[in-house]
Backbone as CSV, one residue per row, in Angstrom:
resi,resn,N_x,N_y,N_z,CA_x,CA_y,CA_z,C_x,C_y,C_z
1,THR,119.502,130.678,146.639,119.203,130.640,145.309,117.962,130.584,145.913
2,THR,117.244,132.167,144.965,115.516,131.857,145.047,115.113,131.173,143.762
3,LYS,114.088,131.060,144.132,113.175,130.059,142.567,111.609,130.303,142.413
4,TYR,111.673,131.059,141.575,110.111,131.750,141.379,109.214,130.543,140.026
5,PHE,108.095,130.506,140.766,107.147,129.587,139.718,106.190,130.063,139.679
6,PHE,105.939,130.698,137.967,104.483,131.353,137.709,103.873,130.450,136.676
7,VAL,102.505,130.422,136.796,101.759,129.644,135.994,100.890,130.967,135.858
8,ARG,100.034,131.154,134.462,98.777,131.317,133.988,98.133,130.774,133.191
9,ALA,96.510,130.702,133.022,95.696,129.931,132.137,94.759,131.121,131.460
10,ASP,94.927,131.094,130.504,93.626,132.217,129.776,93.163,131.614,129.411
11,GLN,91.830,132.183,129.262,90.384,131.370,127.885,89.704,132.318,127.322
12,LYS,89.539,132.302,126.510,88.905,133.225,125.488,87.508,132.501,125.360
13,TRP,86.154,132.660,126.247,85.289,132.341,125.433,84.233,132.613,124.544
14,ASN,84.628,134.156,124.106,83.850,134.773,122.606,84.588,135.466,122.313
15,ASP,83.926,136.756,121.807,84.692,137.471,120.702,84.359,138.710,121.612
16,LYS,84.045,138.240,123.098,83.566,139.818,123.752,84.223,139.247,125.478
17,TRP,84.050,137.738,125.722,84.353,137.572,127.301,85.468,136.362,127.279
18,SER,86.308,137.207,128.635,87.303,136.192,128.919,87.694,136.190,129.995
19,SER,88.522,135.179,130.379,88.941,135.098,132.190,90.448,134.578,132.006
20,TYR,91.322,134.483,133.244,92.391,133.712,133.441,92.557,133.627,134.860
21,LEU,93.323,132.754,134.937,93.775,132.030,136.607,95.112,132.320,136.452
22,ARG,95.582,133.206,137.513,97.215,133.283,137.630,97.515,132.649,139.291
23,TYR,98.968,131.523,139.071,99.279,131.258,140.317,101.253,131.314,140.342
24,GLN,101.585,132.089,140.912,103.084,132.239,141.365,103.629,132.088,142.889
25,GLN,105.327,131.760,142.881,105.703,130.940,143.947,106.711,131.383,144.070
26,ALA,107.844,131.846,144.916,108.582,132.000,145.583,109.311,131.433,146.063
27,ASP,110.270,130.648,146.127,111.086,129.901,147.460,112.120,130.393,147.544
28,PHE,112.830,131.075,149.227,113.915,131.731,149.252,114.382,130.742,149.776
29,ASP,115.726,130.347,149.768,116.305,129.310,150.512,117.304,130.237,151.287
30,THR,115.955,131.023,152.389,117.049,131.693,153.511,116.097,131.525,154.538
31,ALA,116.806,131.354,156.005,116.118,130.745,157.421,115.171,131.928,157.913
32,ALA,115.268,133.352,157.115,114.873,134.487,157.769,114.156,134.851,156.945
33,ILE,113.308,133.917,155.823,112.416,134.694,155.187,111.570,133.639,154.343
34,ASP,109.961,133.564,154.973,109.352,132.752,154.396,109.405,132.707,152.902
35,ASP,108.659,131.965,152.380,108.243,131.272,150.781,106.883,132.565,150.864
36,ALA,106.696,133.133,149.514,105.772,133.506,149.164,104.701,133.147,148.107
37,LYS,103.526,133.644,148.380,102.496,132.607,147.543,101.616,133.446,147.140
38,GLY,100.941,133.894,145.932,99.967,134.066,145.250,99.245,133.683,144.462
39,TYR,97.869,133.956,144.161,97.076,133.448,142.771,95.706,135.103,142.571
40,GLY,95.145,134.882,141.606,94.802,135.634,140.872,93.601,134.638,139.699
41,VAL,92.584,135.742,139.647,91.638,135.158,138.863,90.925,136.671,138.472
42,GLY,90.647,136.619,137.166,89.839,137.853,136.586,88.970,137.331,135.270
43,VAL,88.189,138.199,135.046,87.253,138.672,134.006,87.202,139.837,133.277
44,THR,87.721,139.782,131.746,87.758,140.555,131.155,86.071,140.699,129.868
45,TYR,85.779,141.721,129.654,84.320,142.100,129.039,85.134,142.996,127.937
46,GLN,85.586,142.381,126.064,85.969,143.734,125.417,84.407,144.267,125.139
47,TYR,83.850,145.710,125.215,82.749,146.564,124.950,82.593,146.335,123.639
48,THR,83.848,147.573,123.422,84.788,147.548,121.625,85.893,146.765,121.543
49,PRO,86.390,147.102,120.108,87.528,146.955,120.027,88.282,147.701,120.696
50,ALA,88.114,149.162,120.653,89.219,149.630,121.927,88.859,149.868,122.950
51,ILE,88.275,149.258,123.825,87.376,149.332,125.251,87.341,147.912,126.051
52,ALA,87.793,147.452,127.211,87.601,146.341,127.537,87.353,147.319,129.113
53,PHE,86.844,146.388,130.160,87.128,146.225,131.407,86.594,145.334,131.890
54,ARG,87.511,144.879,132.765,88.247,143.977,133.563,88.056,144.253,135.256
55,LEU,87.555,142.764,135.805,87.173,142.550,137.095,88.035,141.593,137.655
56,ALA,88.989,141.964,138.424,90.035,141.133,138.855,90.319,140.626,140.644
57,TYR,90.796,140.094,141.059,91.302,139.448,142.061,92.341,138.993,142.645
58,ASP,93.014,139.277,143.633,94.447,138.888,144.091,94.482,139.047,145.150
59,ASN,95.140,138.179,145.649,95.514,137.370,147.074,97.074,136.865,147.068
60,VAL,98.081,137.221,148.025,98.833,136.963,148.139,99.016,136.607,149.696
61,ASP,100.257,135.473,149.999,100.691,135.244,151.241,102.392,135.535,151.508
62,TYR,102.660,136.489,152.078,104.381,136.477,151.824,104.495,135.838,153.566
63,GLY,103.971,135.029,153.978,104.579,134.306,155.368,105.008,134.992,156.285
64,THR,105.704,134.566,157.271,105.600,135.313,158.533,107.172,136.035,158.169
65,ASN,107.936,137.041,157.997,109.041,137.553,158.017,109.730,138.290,159.227
66,GLY,110.867,138.216,159.176,111.523,139.268,160.365,112.176,140.462,159.641
67,ALA,113.012,141.058,160.194,113.431,142.166,159.800,112.953,143.299,158.689
68,GLY,111.952,143.958,159.036,111.081,144.949,158.359,110.471,144.141,157.246
69,LEU,110.689,143.157,156.640,109.987,142.745,155.729,109.011,142.683,155.363
70,MET,107.628,142.308,154.367,106.818,142.226,154.161,106.223,140.945,154.917
71,SER,105.014,141.233,155.765,104.570,139.812,156.120,103.133,139.870,156.381
72,ASP,102.631,138.728,156.612,100.987,138.591,156.414,100.483,138.202,155.076
73,LYS,99.513,138.622,154.977,98.586,138.412,153.593,98.063,139.650,153.484
74,ASP,97.770,139.737,151.796,96.978,140.676,151.352,96.515,140.870,150.133
75,HIS,95.204,141.375,149.366,94.721,140.952,148.877,93.882,142.548,148.804
76,VAL,93.477,142.058,146.968,92.833,142.956,146.193,91.538,142.563,145.536
77,VAL,90.823,143.830,144.928,89.649,143.362,143.633,89.733,145.141,142.911
78,GLN,89.996,144.139,142.020,90.687,145.340,140.802,89.449,145.402,140.258
79,PHE,88.841,146.801,139.476,88.094,147.012,138.759,88.777,147.927,137.255
80,ARG,89.450,147.185,136.048,90.664,148.102,135.377,89.366,148.586,133.891
81,THR,89.686,149.868,133.047,89.172,150.047,132.398,90.405,150.502,131.463
82,THR,90.428,149.959,129.808,91.400,149.889,129.171,90.792,150.514,127.848
83,VAL,91.281,151.741,127.735,90.972,152.403,126.341,92.238,152.801,125.401
84,ASN,91.911,151.633,124.171,93.101,152.070,123.005,92.431,153.285,121.768
85,PHE,93.510,154.061,121.720,93.186,155.239,120.627,94.816,155.775,120.174
């Protein structure tokens, strides 16, 4: 049995700025697969009603897995532009 746990907190600071925190975890009931954990943080700036910019950081720890499965840690810094038309 696999159990997933996901929590996200969003905060709107004003009409232009917002932020979020996120945590996720996957518990695998298998001896060959480690549990995976990750978190992310981000800030969004709403430039106009149609254009937004987001700067975010995500980190995930896959643990030490065998049999060619994803292992170790990984992270990414992301800049995202959203245009709605």
